[in-house]
Coordinates of C-alpha atoms and ligand atoms in Angstrom, one line a residue:
M142 CA 97.7 16.7 248.3
S143 CA 100.3 18.9 249.8
R144 CA 99.7 20.6 253.1
N145 CA 99.6 23.9 251.4
D146 CA 96.7 22.6 249.2
E147 CA 95.0 21.1 252.3
V148 CA 95.2 24.4 254.2
A149 CA 94.0 26.3 251.2
T150 CA 91.1 24.0 250.8
R151 CA 90.1 24.5 254.5
L152 CA 90.3 28.3 254.0
E153 CA 88.1 28.1 250.9
E154 CA 85.6 26.0 252.8
F155 CA 85.6 28.7 255.6
A156 CA 85.0 31.4 253.0
D157 CA 82.0 29.5 251.5
L158 CA 80.5 29.0 254.9
L159 CA 81.0 32.6 256.0
E160 CA 79.4 33.7 252.7
A161 CA 76.5 31.4 253.2
T162 CA 75.8 32.8 256.6
G163 CA 75.7 36.3 255.1
V164 CA 79.1 37.6 256.2
E165 CA 80.5 40.2 253.8
Y166 CA 84.1 41.0 252.7
K167 CA 85.7 38.3 254.9
P168 CA 85.0 35.5 252.4
T169 CA 87.0 37.3 249.7
A170 CA 89.9 37.8 252.1
Y171 CA 89.9 34.1 252.9
R172 CA 89.8 33.1 249.3
R173 CA 92.7 35.4 248.4
A174 CA 94.7 34.0 251.3
A175 CA 93.9 30.5 250.2
E176 CA 95.1 31.1 246.7
N177 CA 98.4 32.5 248.0
V178 CA 98.9 29.7 250.5
R179 CA 98.3 27.2 247.6
E180 CA 100.8 28.9 245.4
H181 CA 103.4 29.5 248.1
P182 CA 106.7 27.7 247.4
A183 CA 107.5 26.9 251.0
P184 CA 105.7 24.1 252.9
I185 CA 103.1 25.7 255.2
E186 CA 103.8 23.3 258.0
G187 CA 107.3 24.7 258.2
L188 CA 106.1 28.3 258.4
A189 CA 103.5 27.3 261.0
A190 CA 106.1 25.7 263.2
E191 CA 107.9 29.1 263.2
G192 CA 104.8 30.8 264.3
E193 CA 102.0 33.1 263.2
D194 CA 104.4 35.9 262.1
A195 CA 106.1 33.6 259.7
V196 CA 102.8 32.5 258.2
A197 CA 101.6 36.1 258.0
E198 CA 104.6 36.9 255.7
I199 CA 102.7 35.2 252.9
D200 CA 101.1 37.8 250.7
R201 CA 97.5 38.6 251.6
V202 CA 97.6 36.4 254.8
G203 CA 96.7 38.7 257.7
D204 CA 97.2 38.0 261.4
A205 CA 93.8 36.5 262.0
I206 CA 94.1 34.1 259.1
A207 CA 97.6 33.2 260.1
A208 CA 96.4 32.3 263.6
K209 CA 93.8 30.0 262.1
I210 CA 96.4 28.3 259.8
V211 CA 98.7 27.7 262.8
E212 CA 95.7 26.3 264.8
Y213 CA 94.9 24.0 261.9
V214 CA 98.5 22.7 261.4
E215 CA 98.9 22.2 265.2
T216 CA 95.5 20.7 266.1
G217 CA 94.1 19.4 262.8
E218 CA 91.1 21.6 263.0
I219 CA 89.9 25.2 263.2
A220 CA 87.4 25.6 266.0
E221 CA 85.5 28.3 264.3
L222 CA 85.2 26.3 261.1
T223 CA 83.9 23.3 263.0
E224 CA 81.2 25.5 264.5
L225 CA 80.2 26.8 261.1
R226 CA 80.0 23.3 259.8
E227 CA 77.6 22.4 262.5
E228 CA 75.6 25.5 262.0
L229 CA 75.3 24.8 258.3
P230 CA 75.6 21.0 257.7
V231 CA 75.5 21.0 253.9
D232 CA 77.3 19.4 251.0
M233 CA 78.7 22.8 249.9
A234 CA 80.8 21.5 247.0
G235 CA 78.0 19.4 245.6
L236 CA 75.4 22.2 245.8
T237 CA 77.6 25.0 244.4
A238 CA 78.5 22.7 241.5
V239 CA 75.1 23.7 240.2
E240 CA 75.5 26.6 237.8
G241 CA 73.8 29.6 239.4
V242 CA 74.0 28.3 242.9
G243 CA 76.6 30.0 245.1
P244 CA 77.3 29.7 248.8
K245 CA 74.8 32.5 249.5
T246 CA 72.0 30.6 247.7
V247 CA 73.0 27.5 249.7
G248 CA 72.6 29.4 252.9
S249 CA 69.2 30.8 251.9
L250 CA 67.9 27.4 250.8
Y251 CA 69.1 25.7 254.0
D252 CA 67.5 28.3 256.2
A253 CA 64.2 28.3 254.3
L254 CA 63.8 24.6 253.3
G255 CA 66.6 22.7 255.1
I256 CA 68.2 21.6 251.8
S257 CA 71.6 20.1 252.4
D258 CA 72.5 18.1 249.3
L259 CA 71.8 17.7 245.6
D260 CA 69.1 15.1 246.0
E261 CA 67.2 17.4 248.4
L262 CA 67.7 20.4 246.1
E263 CA 66.3 18.4 243.1
A264 CA 63.3 17.2 245.1
A265 CA 62.5 20.7 246.4
A266 CA 62.8 22.2 242.9
E267 CA 60.6 19.5 241.4
A268 CA 58.0 20.1 244.1
G269 CA 58.0 23.8 243.3
E270 CA 59.2 24.7 246.7
V271 CA 62.3 26.7 245.6
Q272 CA 60.4 29.3 243.7
E273 CA 58.4 30.1 246.9
V274 CA 61.6 31.1 248.8
S275 CA 62.1 34.9 248.8
G276 CA 64.7 36.0 246.2
F277 CA 63.9 33.0 244.0
G278 CA 61.5 32.7 241.2
A279 CA 60.1 30.1 238.7
K280 CA 62.9 30.9 236.3
T281 CA 65.6 30.3 238.9
E282 CA 64.0 27.1 239.9
E283 CA 63.8 25.9 236.3
N284 CA 67.5 26.8 235.8
I285 CA 68.5 24.9 238.9
L286 CA 66.6 21.8 237.7
D287 CA 68.2 22.0 234.3
N288 CA 71.7 22.3 235.7
I289 CA 71.5 19.5 238.3
P290 CA 72.5 16.6 235.9
F291 CA 75.6 18.5 234.8
A292 CA 76.5 19.2 238.4
R293 CA 76.1 15.5 239.4
E294 CA 78.4 14.4 236.5
S295 CA 81.0 17.0 237.2
R296 CA 81.2 15.8 240.8
E297 CA 82.1 12.3 239.6
R298 CA 84.6 13.1 237.0
T299 CA 88.1 14.7 237.2
R300 CA 89.4 17.1 234.5
L301 CA 92.1 15.5 232.3
G302 CA 94.3 18.4 233.2
D303 CA 94.2 17.5 236.9
A304 CA 94.4 13.7 236.4
R305 CA 97.1 13.6 233.8
P306 CA 99.9 15.2 235.9
L307 CA 98.9 12.9 238.8
A308 CA 99.2 9.9 236.5
D309 CA 102.5 11.1 235.2
D310 CA 103.7 11.4 238.8
A311 CA 102.6 7.9 239.5
L312 CA 104.4 6.7 236.4
T313 CA 107.6 8.3 237.5
H314 CA 107.2 6.8 241.0
L315 CA 106.5 3.3 239.7
S316 CA 109.1 3.2 236.9
A317 CA 111.8 3.9 239.5
L318 CA 111.2 0.5 241.0
D319 CA 113.7 -2.2 240.0
A320 CA 111.0 -4.9 239.8
V321 CA 109.0 -2.9 237.3
E322 CA 109.7 -3.8 233.6
S323 CA 107.1 -1.5 232.0
V324 CA 104.5 0.8 233.3
E325 CA 101.7 2.6 231.3
V326 CA 98.6 4.6 232.0
C327 CA 95.5 3.0 230.4
G328 CA 91.8 3.7 230.6
S329 CA 90.2 7.0 229.6
I330 CA 93.3 8.9 230.5
R331 CA 95.3 7.1 227.8
R332 CA 92.6 7.9 225.4
W333 CA 92.9 11.6 226.5
K334 CA 89.2 12.0 227.3
P335 CA 88.4 15.5 228.6
T336 CA 87.3 14.1 231.9
I337 CA 88.2 10.8 233.6
G338 CA 86.4 8.7 236.2
D339 CA 89.5 7.2 237.6
V340 CA 93.2 6.8 236.7
D341 CA 94.2 3.3 235.5
L342 CA 97.8 2.2 235.7
L343 CA 99.3 -1.1 234.4
V344 CA 102.7 -2.5 235.5
A345 CA 104.6 -5.4 233.9
S346 CA 106.5 -7.4 236.5
E347 CA 107.2 -10.8 237.9
A348 CA 106.8 -9.3 241.4
R349 CA 103.5 -8.4 243.1
D350 CA 103.5 -7.4 246.8
P351 CA 106.5 -5.1 246.8
I352 CA 105.0 -3.1 243.9
V353 CA 101.6 -2.9 245.7
E354 CA 103.5 -1.7 248.8
A355 CA 105.5 0.9 246.9
F356 CA 102.3 2.1 245.2
T357 CA 100.4 2.6 248.5
D358 CA 103.5 4.4 249.8
W359 CA 103.4 6.8 246.8
E360 CA 103.6 10.3 248.2
A361 CA 100.5 11.6 246.5
A362 CA 98.4 8.7 247.9
D363 CA 96.2 10.1 250.6
A364 CA 94.4 6.8 251.4
T365 CA 94.5 3.2 250.4
I366 CA 91.1 2.0 249.1
E367 CA 92.3 -1.6 248.6
A368 CA 95.5 -3.5 248.4
G369 CA 95.3 -7.0 247.1
T370 CA 97.6 -9.4 245.1
G371 CA 98.6 -7.8 241.9
K372 CA 95.9 -5.1 242.3
A373 CA 95.6 -2.0 244.4
S374 CA 93.6 1.3 244.5
V375 CA 94.4 4.5 246.3
R376 CA 92.8 7.9 246.5
A377 CA 95.1 10.8 245.5
D378 CA 93.9 14.4 245.2
G379 CA 90.4 13.2 245.5
T380 CA 90.8 10.9 242.5
R381 CA 90.8 7.1 242.5
V382 CA 93.9 5.5 241.1
D383 CA 93.8 1.8 240.2
L384 CA 96.9 -0.2 239.7
R385 CA 97.1 -3.7 238.1
I386 CA 100.3 -5.8 237.9
V387 CA 100.6 -8.4 235.2
D388 CA 103.3 -10.8 233.9
P389 CA 105.4 -9.2 231.2
D390 CA 104.3 -11.6 228.6
E391 CA 100.7 -10.5 229.1
F392 CA 101.4 -6.8 229.3
G393 CA 100.3 -5.9 225.7
A394 CA 97.0 -7.7 226.0
A395 CA 96.3 -6.2 229.4
L396 CA 97.1 -2.8 228.1
Q397 CA 94.8 -3.2 225.1
Y398 CA 92.0 -4.5 227.4
F399 CA 92.3 -1.8 230.1
T400 CA 92.7 1.1 227.7
G401 CA 89.2 0.5 226.5
S402 CA 86.9 1.9 225.6
R403 CA 84.5 -0.9 226.3
A404 CA 82.8 -0.3 222.9
H405 CA 86.1 -0.5 221.1
N406 CA 87.1 -3.7 222.9
V407 CA 83.8 -5.3 222.0
A408 CA 84.3 -4.6 218.4
V409 CA 87.9 -5.8 218.4
R410 CA 86.9 -9.0 220.3
N411 CA 84.2 -9.8 217.8
R412 CA 86.8 -9.5 215.0
A413 CA 88.9 -12.0 216.9
I414 CA 85.9 -14.4 217.2
D415 CA 85.2 -14.1 213.5
R416 CA 88.7 -15.4 213.0
G417 CA 88.3 -18.3 215.4
L418 CA 90.4 -16.5 218.0
K419 CA 89.8 -15.3 221.5
L420 CA 91.0 -12.0 222.9
N421 CA 91.0 -11.1 226.6
E422 CA 93.2 -9.4 229.1
Y423 CA 95.7 -12.3 229.1
G424 CA 96.3 -12.5 225.4
L425 CA 95.1 -13.4 222.0
F426 CA 94.5 -17.2 221.7
D427 CA 93.8 -19.7 219.0
V428 CA 91.1 -21.8 220.4
S429 CA 90.4 -24.0 217.4
D430 CA 92.0 -27.1 219.2
V431 CA 90.4 -26.4 222.6
E432 CA 87.6 -28.7 223.7
G433 CA 84.2 -27.0 223.8
E434 CA 83.9 -26.7 227.6
E435 CA 87.0 -24.8 228.1
V436 CA 85.9 -22.0 225.9
D437 CA 82.8 -20.1 226.5
A438 CA 81.0 -21.7 223.6
G439 CA 78.1 -19.2 223.8
D440 CA 80.2 -16.3 222.8
A441 CA 81.9 -18.2 219.9
A442 CA 78.7 -19.5 218.6
D443 CA 76.9 -16.2 218.7
G444 CA 79.9 -14.4 217.2
D445 CA 79.3 -11.6 219.6
A446 CA 81.2 -11.0 222.8
E447 CA 80.0 -8.3 225.2
E448 CA 82.3 -9.7 227.8
P449 CA 85.4 -11.8 227.1
D450 CA 85.9 -15.4 228.0
A451 CA 88.5 -14.7 230.7
T452 CA 90.7 -17.9 230.6
R453 CA 94.1 -18.7 229.2
A454 CA 92.8 -21.7 227.3
G455 CA 94.1 -22.1 223.7
E456 CA 97.4 -21.4 222.0
R457 CA 98.6 -17.9 222.7
I458 CA 99.5 -16.0 219.5
A459 CA 100.0 -12.5 220.9
G460 CA 100.0 -10.7 224.3
E461 CA 103.4 -9.2 225.1
R462 CA 103.1 -6.2 223.0
E463 CA 99.9 -4.3 222.3
A464 CA 100.7 -3.6 218.6
E465 CA 101.1 -7.4 218.0
V466 CA 97.6 -8.0 219.3
Y467 CA 96.2 -5.7 216.6
R468 CA 98.5 -7.0 213.9
A469 CA 97.5 -10.6 214.6
L470 CA 94.0 -9.5 213.9
D471 CA 95.1 -8.1 210.6
M472 CA 94.6 -4.5 211.8
E473 CA 96.9 -1.5 212.1
P474 CA 97.6 -0.7 215.7
V475 CA 94.9 1.8 216.7
P476 CA 96.1 5.0 218.5
P477 CA 94.4 5.2 221.9
E478 CA 92.7 8.5 221.2
L479 CA 90.6 6.8 218.4
R480 CA 89.4 3.9 220.5
E481 CA 85.8 4.9 220.9
N482 CA 84.2 2.6 218.3
R483 CA 83.6 5.4 215.8
G484 CA 84.8 3.6 212.7
E485 CA 88.4 3.1 213.8
V486 CA 88.2 -0.7 213.9
E487 CA 87.0 -0.8 210.2
A488 CA 89.6 1.8 209.2
A489 CA 92.4 -0.2 211.0
A490 CA 91.3 -3.4 209.2
E491 CA 91.4 -1.6 205.8
E492 CA 94.8 0.1 206.7
R493 CA 93.4 3.6 206.3
L494 CA 93.9 5.0 209.8
P495 CA 95.2 8.6 209.5
V496 CA 98.7 9.5 210.6
L497 CA 97.7 11.7 213.5
V498 CA 99.3 15.1 214.4
E499 CA 101.9 14.9 217.2
P500 CA 102.9 17.4 219.9
G501 CA 106.2 18.0 218.1
D502 CA 104.4 19.1 214.9
L503 CA 103.3 22.4 216.4
R504 CA 105.4 25.4 215.2
G505 CA 103.8 28.1 217.2
D506 CA 100.8 29.3 219.2
L507 CA 98.2 31.5 217.5
H508 CA 96.3 32.5 220.7
T509 CA 98.1 33.9 223.7
H510 CA 97.7 36.8 226.2
T511 CA 99.9 39.3 227.9
D512 CA 99.7 41.9 230.6
W513 CA 98.1 44.2 228.1
S514 CA 94.8 42.3 228.9
D515 CA 94.4 39.7 231.6
G516 CA 97.7 37.8 231.2
G517 CA 100.3 38.0 233.9
F518 CA 103.4 38.5 231.7
S519 CA 104.9 41.0 229.2
I520 CA 104.9 40.6 225.5
A521 CA 108.6 39.9 225.6
E522 CA 108.3 37.3 228.4
M523 CA 105.6 35.4 226.5
A524 CA 107.6 35.6 223.2
R525 CA 110.7 34.3 224.9
A526 CA 108.8 31.4 226.4
A527 CA 107.6 30.5 222.9
E528 CA 111.1 30.7 221.6
E529 CA 112.4 28.5 224.4
R530 CA 109.9 25.9 223.4
G531 CA 111.4 25.8 219.9
Y532 CA 108.5 27.5 218.1
D533 CA 109.1 29.3 214.8
Y534 CA 106.7 32.1 215.4
H535 CA 104.5 33.6 218.1
F536 CA 101.1 35.4 218.0
V537 CA 99.9 37.8 220.7
T538 CA 96.1 38.0 220.8
D539 CA 95.0 40.0 223.9
H540 CA 91.3 40.4 224.6
A541 CA 89.4 43.1 222.8
T542 CA 86.8 45.0 224.9
G543 CA 83.3 43.7 224.6
P544 CA 80.6 41.6 226.3
G545 CA 82.0 39.3 228.9
M546 CA 85.1 41.4 229.4
V547 CA 84.6 42.7 232.9
G548 CA 86.7 45.2 234.7
G549 CA 88.2 46.9 231.7
V550 CA 90.3 43.8 230.7
G551 CA 89.8 44.2 227.0
L552 CA 91.6 46.6 224.6
D553 CA 89.6 49.2 222.7
E554 CA 90.5 50.3 219.1
S555 CA 93.1 52.9 220.2
E556 CA 94.8 50.5 222.7
I557 CA 95.0 47.9 220.0
E558 CA 96.7 50.4 217.7
A559 CA 99.1 51.4 220.5
Q560 CA 100.0 47.7 221.1
A561 CA 101.4 47.4 217.6
A562 CA 104.5 49.4 218.5
A563 CA 105.0 47.5 221.8
I564 CA 104.9 44.3 219.8
A565 CA 107.5 45.5 217.4
E566 CA 109.7 46.5 220.3
A567 CA 109.3 43.2 222.1
A568 CA 110.0 41.3 218.8
D569 CA 113.5 42.8 218.8
E570 CA 114.3 40.9 222.0
V571 CA 113.7 37.4 220.5
E572 CA 114.9 35.6 217.3
I573 CA 111.4 34.4 216.2
P574 CA 108.9 36.7 214.5
V575 CA 106.2 38.0 216.9
F576 CA 102.8 38.9 215.4
H577 CA 100.0 41.2 216.4
G578 CA 96.5 39.8 216.7
I579 CA 93.5 40.2 218.8
E580 CA 90.9 37.9 220.5
A581 CA 87.8 39.6 219.5
N582 CA 84.4 38.9 221.2
I583 CA 81.6 37.4 219.3
D584 CA 78.4 39.2 220.3
A585 CA 75.3 37.3 221.0
D586 CA 74.1 37.9 217.4
G587 CA 77.4 36.9 215.8
G588 CA 78.8 40.4 215.2
L589 CA 82.2 41.4 216.6
S590 CA 82.9 43.9 219.3
T591 CA 85.8 45.5 217.4
D592 CA 85.5 47.6 214.3
D593 CA 86.5 46.3 210.9
E594 CA 89.1 48.9 210.2
T595 CA 91.1 47.9 213.3
L596 CA 90.7 44.2 212.6
A597 CA 91.9 44.6 209.0
A598 CA 95.3 46.0 210.2
L599 CA 96.1 42.9 212.4
D600 CA 98.1 39.8 211.6
I601 CA 95.4 37.5 212.9
V602 CA 91.9 37.7 214.4
V603 CA 90.8 35.0 216.8
A604 CA 87.1 35.5 217.6
S605 CA 85.5 33.8 220.5
P606 CA 82.3 33.8 222.5
H607 CA 82.6 35.0 226.1
A608 CA 79.0 35.9 227.0
A609 CA 75.5 34.8 226.3
L610 CA 76.6 31.2 226.6
G611 CA 73.2 29.9 227.6
Q612 CA 71.7 30.6 224.1
D613 CA 69.6 27.9 222.6
P614 CA 71.3 25.7 219.9
E615 CA 69.7 27.5 216.9
A616 CA 70.8 30.9 218.0
A617 CA 74.2 29.6 218.9
T618 CA 74.6 28.0 215.4
E619 CA 73.6 31.2 213.7
R620 CA 75.8 33.3 215.9
L621 CA 78.9 31.1 215.3
V622 CA 78.3 30.7 211.6
R623 CA 78.1 34.4 211.2
A624 CA 81.4 34.9 213.1
V625 CA 83.1 32.3 211.0
E626 CA 81.9 34.1 207.9
H627 CA 83.2 37.5 209.0
P628 CA 85.8 38.6 206.4
H629 CA 88.4 39.4 209.1
V630 CA 88.1 36.4 211.3
D631 CA 90.9 33.8 210.9
V632 CA 90.2 31.5 213.8
L633 CA 87.1 30.7 215.7
G634 CA 88.3 30.5 219.3
H635 CA 87.0 28.1 222.0
P636 CA 83.7 27.8 220.0
T637 CA 81.3 26.6 222.7
G638 CA 82.8 28.6 225.6
R639 CA 82.4 25.5 227.8
L640 CA 84.3 25.2 231.1
I641 CA 84.6 21.5 231.9
N642 CA 82.8 20.6 235.1
E643 CA 81.8 24.3 235.5
R644 CA 79.5 25.2 232.7
P645 CA 78.3 23.4 229.6
G646 CA 78.6 26.3 227.1
L647 CA 76.9 26.6 223.7
D648 CA 75.5 23.5 222.0
P649 CA 75.6 24.5 218.3
D650 CA 75.2 22.3 215.2
V651 CA 78.8 21.5 214.7
E652 CA 78.4 20.2 211.1
A653 CA 76.9 23.6 210.1
I654 CA 79.8 25.5 211.6
A655 CA 82.3 23.0 210.1
E656 CA 80.8 23.6 206.6
A657 CA 80.8 27.4 207.1
A658 CA 84.4 27.3 208.3
S659 CA 85.5 25.2 205.4
A660 CA 83.8 27.5 202.9
A661 CA 85.1 30.7 204.5
G662 CA 88.6 29.5 205.1
T663 CA 88.4 30.1 208.9
A664 CA 90.2 27.7 211.2
I665 CA 88.4 26.1 214.2
E666 CA 90.4 26.3 217.4
V667 CA 91.1 23.4 219.7
N668 CA 91.7 25.4 222.8
A669 CA 94.3 23.4 224.8
N670 CA 93.5 24.9 228.2
P671 CA 92.5 21.8 230.1
A672 CA 89.5 23.6 231.6
R673 CA 88.2 24.1 228.0
L674 CA 89.4 21.4 225.4
D675 CA 87.0 23.3 223.0
A676 CA 86.4 22.3 220.2
D677 CA 86.3 18.7 221.4
G678 CA 87.2 15.6 219.5
E679 CA 83.8 15.2 217.9
F680 CA 83.7 18.8 216.7
V681 CA 87.2 18.4 215.3
R682 CA 86.2 15.4 213.4
A683 CA 83.2 17.1 211.9
A684 CA 85.5 20.0 210.9
I685 CA 88.0 17.8 209.2
E686 CA 85.3 15.9 207.4
A687 CA 83.9 19.1 206.1
G688 CA 87.4 20.1 204.9
A689 CA 88.0 22.8 207.5
T690 CA 91.4 23.6 209.1
I691 CA 92.1 23.2 212.8
A692 CA 94.3 25.4 215.1
V693 CA 95.7 24.0 218.3
N694 CA 96.2 27.0 220.7
T695 CA 96.9 27.2 224.4
D696 CA 95.2 30.6 225.1
A697 CA 98.2 30.9 227.5
H698 CA 98.1 33.7 230.1
A699 CA 101.5 32.7 231.5
P700 CA 104.6 31.1 230.0
R701 CA 104.0 27.7 231.6
E702 CA 100.6 27.5 230.1
L703 CA 102.2 27.1 226.7
D704 CA 102.9 23.6 227.9
N705 CA 99.2 22.8 227.8
A706 CA 99.6 22.4 224.0
R707 CA 99.8 18.6 224.5
Y708 CA 96.2 18.5 225.7
G709 CA 95.1 20.3 222.6
V710 CA 97.1 18.0 220.3
H711 CA 95.6 14.9 221.9
T712 CA 92.1 16.4 221.7
A713 CA 92.7 17.1 218.0
R714 CA 93.9 13.4 217.7
R715 CA 90.6 12.3 219.2
G716 CA 89.1 14.1 216.2
W717 CA 91.3 12.2 213.8
A718 CA 93.4 15.3 212.9
R719 CA 96.6 14.9 210.9
A720 CA 99.4 17.4 210.9
G721 CA 98.2 18.7 207.6
D722 CA 94.9 19.6 209.1
V723 CA 96.5 21.9 211.7
L724 CA 97.2 25.5 210.8
N725 CA 99.9 26.0 213.4
A726 CA 101.7 22.8 212.3
R727 CA 102.5 24.8 209.1
S728 CA 105.6 26.7 208.3
L729 CA 105.4 30.5 208.5
N730 CA 104.9 30.7 204.8
G731 CA 102.1 28.1 204.8
L732 CA 100.5 30.0 207.7
R733 CA 100.8 33.3 205.9
S734 CA 99.1 32.1 202.9
F735 CA 96.2 30.9 205.0
L736 CA 95.9 34.2 206.9
L737 CA 96.0 36.4 203.8
Ligands
LIG1024 P1 86.5 6.3 233.2 O1 87.5 5.8 234.2 O2 85.1 6.3 233.6 O3 86.9 7.6 232.7 O4 86.6 5.3 231.9 P2 87.6 4.1 231.6 O5 87.5 3.9 230.1 O6 88.9 4.4 232.1 O7 86.9 2.9 232.3 P3 87.3 2.1 233.6 O8 88.3 2.8 234.5 O9 86.1 1.6 234.2 O10 88.1 0.8 232.9 C1 89.2 0.9 232.1 C2 89.1 0.1 230.9 O11 89.2 -1.3 231.2 C3 87.8 0.3 230.1 O12 87.9 1.4 229.2 C4 87.6 -1.0 229.5 C5 88.3 -2.0 230.4 N1 87.3 -2.7 231.3 C6 87.3 -2.5 232.6 N2 86.4 -3.3 233.1 C7 85.7 -3.9 232.1 C8 84.6 -4.9 232.0 O13 84.0 -5.3 233.0 N3 84.3 -5.2 230.8 C9 84.9 -4.8 229.7 N4 84.5 -5.2 228.5 N5 85.9 -3.9 229.7 C10 86.3 -3.5 230.9
LIG1025 CA1 89.5 4.8 234.3
LIG1026 CA1 89.3 2.0 236.7
LIG1027 ZN1 88.7 33.6 225.2

């Protein structure tokens, strides 16, 4: 964590505590200041050393906040914040992770019932005490109880979009070491799961201690959890990062083992046992000549290994390269995204694994925003960013007005019409064609918030749910099916509306939507924003099995967000998507014939 991040986090904590104690306006000022400190290009400790005036030069940082920042950098604490913490000793982050519980609620519940963490909140809600507090009711209490499990889980898992850049940074750091022959991420992050418990790294080297030392010295490491021989764990940005170092000739087997998932590994290991072989993190071994005691006879006899026999006994037949491990088991090498034991082991054995879509297959983005709605950049700036990424075409789909669009963000019919000319003008500034679309809102009943005549004139209509996201599954399914069947809708955008670790979103019958999308010729979006990853892998798989088309879109509100496309592609791969399944992997002509 950079010092800017650290200071911003303190300011945000300050804001929450102020809000919880009933202070008005100030919390907003602290949050805005925090955001700008976090984004500020210069290190905050440098500015603090120059004094309060230098700190107050940061946009939205006033004198009072600047003084607190200098105090923090100089002394490691802010006296007023320390007092607030004593006044309100609560697990703010844990409690506010519950949807519907904000700092103010935390303050009220602490005052009335002394609730300081999730366990106490759950106990009080179960005992019916929460609904007795003024301002709360039975419904609020029920919602709190419903949302606690999600909050617990979200506290334990990191978004892929936060963990992946961290892992990439660790890879860069480790691969620069002379003693390192290979380095890879493994675990859930290599499988591109939307959330990850911890980051797993694997290094191939003859060396041990110097690598452990370099790892614990990694700039992003805030604390060392353990540093052993050939193994170490650190905490970085609040996430645990595990490193294992193995000999180069065992790297492939270790990579296979530590990539998981556990269920995939059990299935692969059982295939090995069926062939008289033994697979573990050290290699694939022929154990037919090994005396009974050296092999775990139990596993071999049962033909079912929940846990591997972790010895090097037997004749090693593969281990240096991961692909060889699979091939020696008469399987195609299985792409990490598929390793969830959902039929990939059988498919690999029968050589019918799909050739999955790759990041380089995308030819354009079908869902992007500009400063006409809530984006931060002009049409031309966004189009240029698409062109710079080598895309063949670019689609602008600003928000239409409607439910969930607060503060006049969305465009009404006349503004949409006016935007057409602006798009044509911006298109002159780039070499690639720029198209005019809209992100329409799907109302609670499945209708759209924009009239048909306006929609008919556009190049593309992405329709997405933004409000009424707590609907029951039946209503959600009906709503989304109706939207998919709307004659002008081309793409169903972020179908569930989930925000990972923040809100669960809709829980529709994905098969029903997949069938409807296939029949109507509407594509289902994989929204690549790492806070969304929506549709997820399972939804994508249902869509493809139903014969529907997928679109991988970033929903970018800024040029750099176009780089999130990789998260969408890997999510689509988790759903077994091939390039042919992806609408924006098509040429402009192919795309046009779909949109007509
Ligand atoms: P996560 O971190 O919760 O998102 O999920 P993973 O899959 O990264 O799990 P993690 O970090 O506990 O372990 C990484 C991989 O290593 C896991 O997918 C399978 C393998 N593995 C680790 N420990 C064991 C074990 O005790 N038994 C088996 N069968 N596999 C293990
Ligand atoms: Ca992990
Ligand atoms: Ca781990
Ligand atoms: Zn949206």
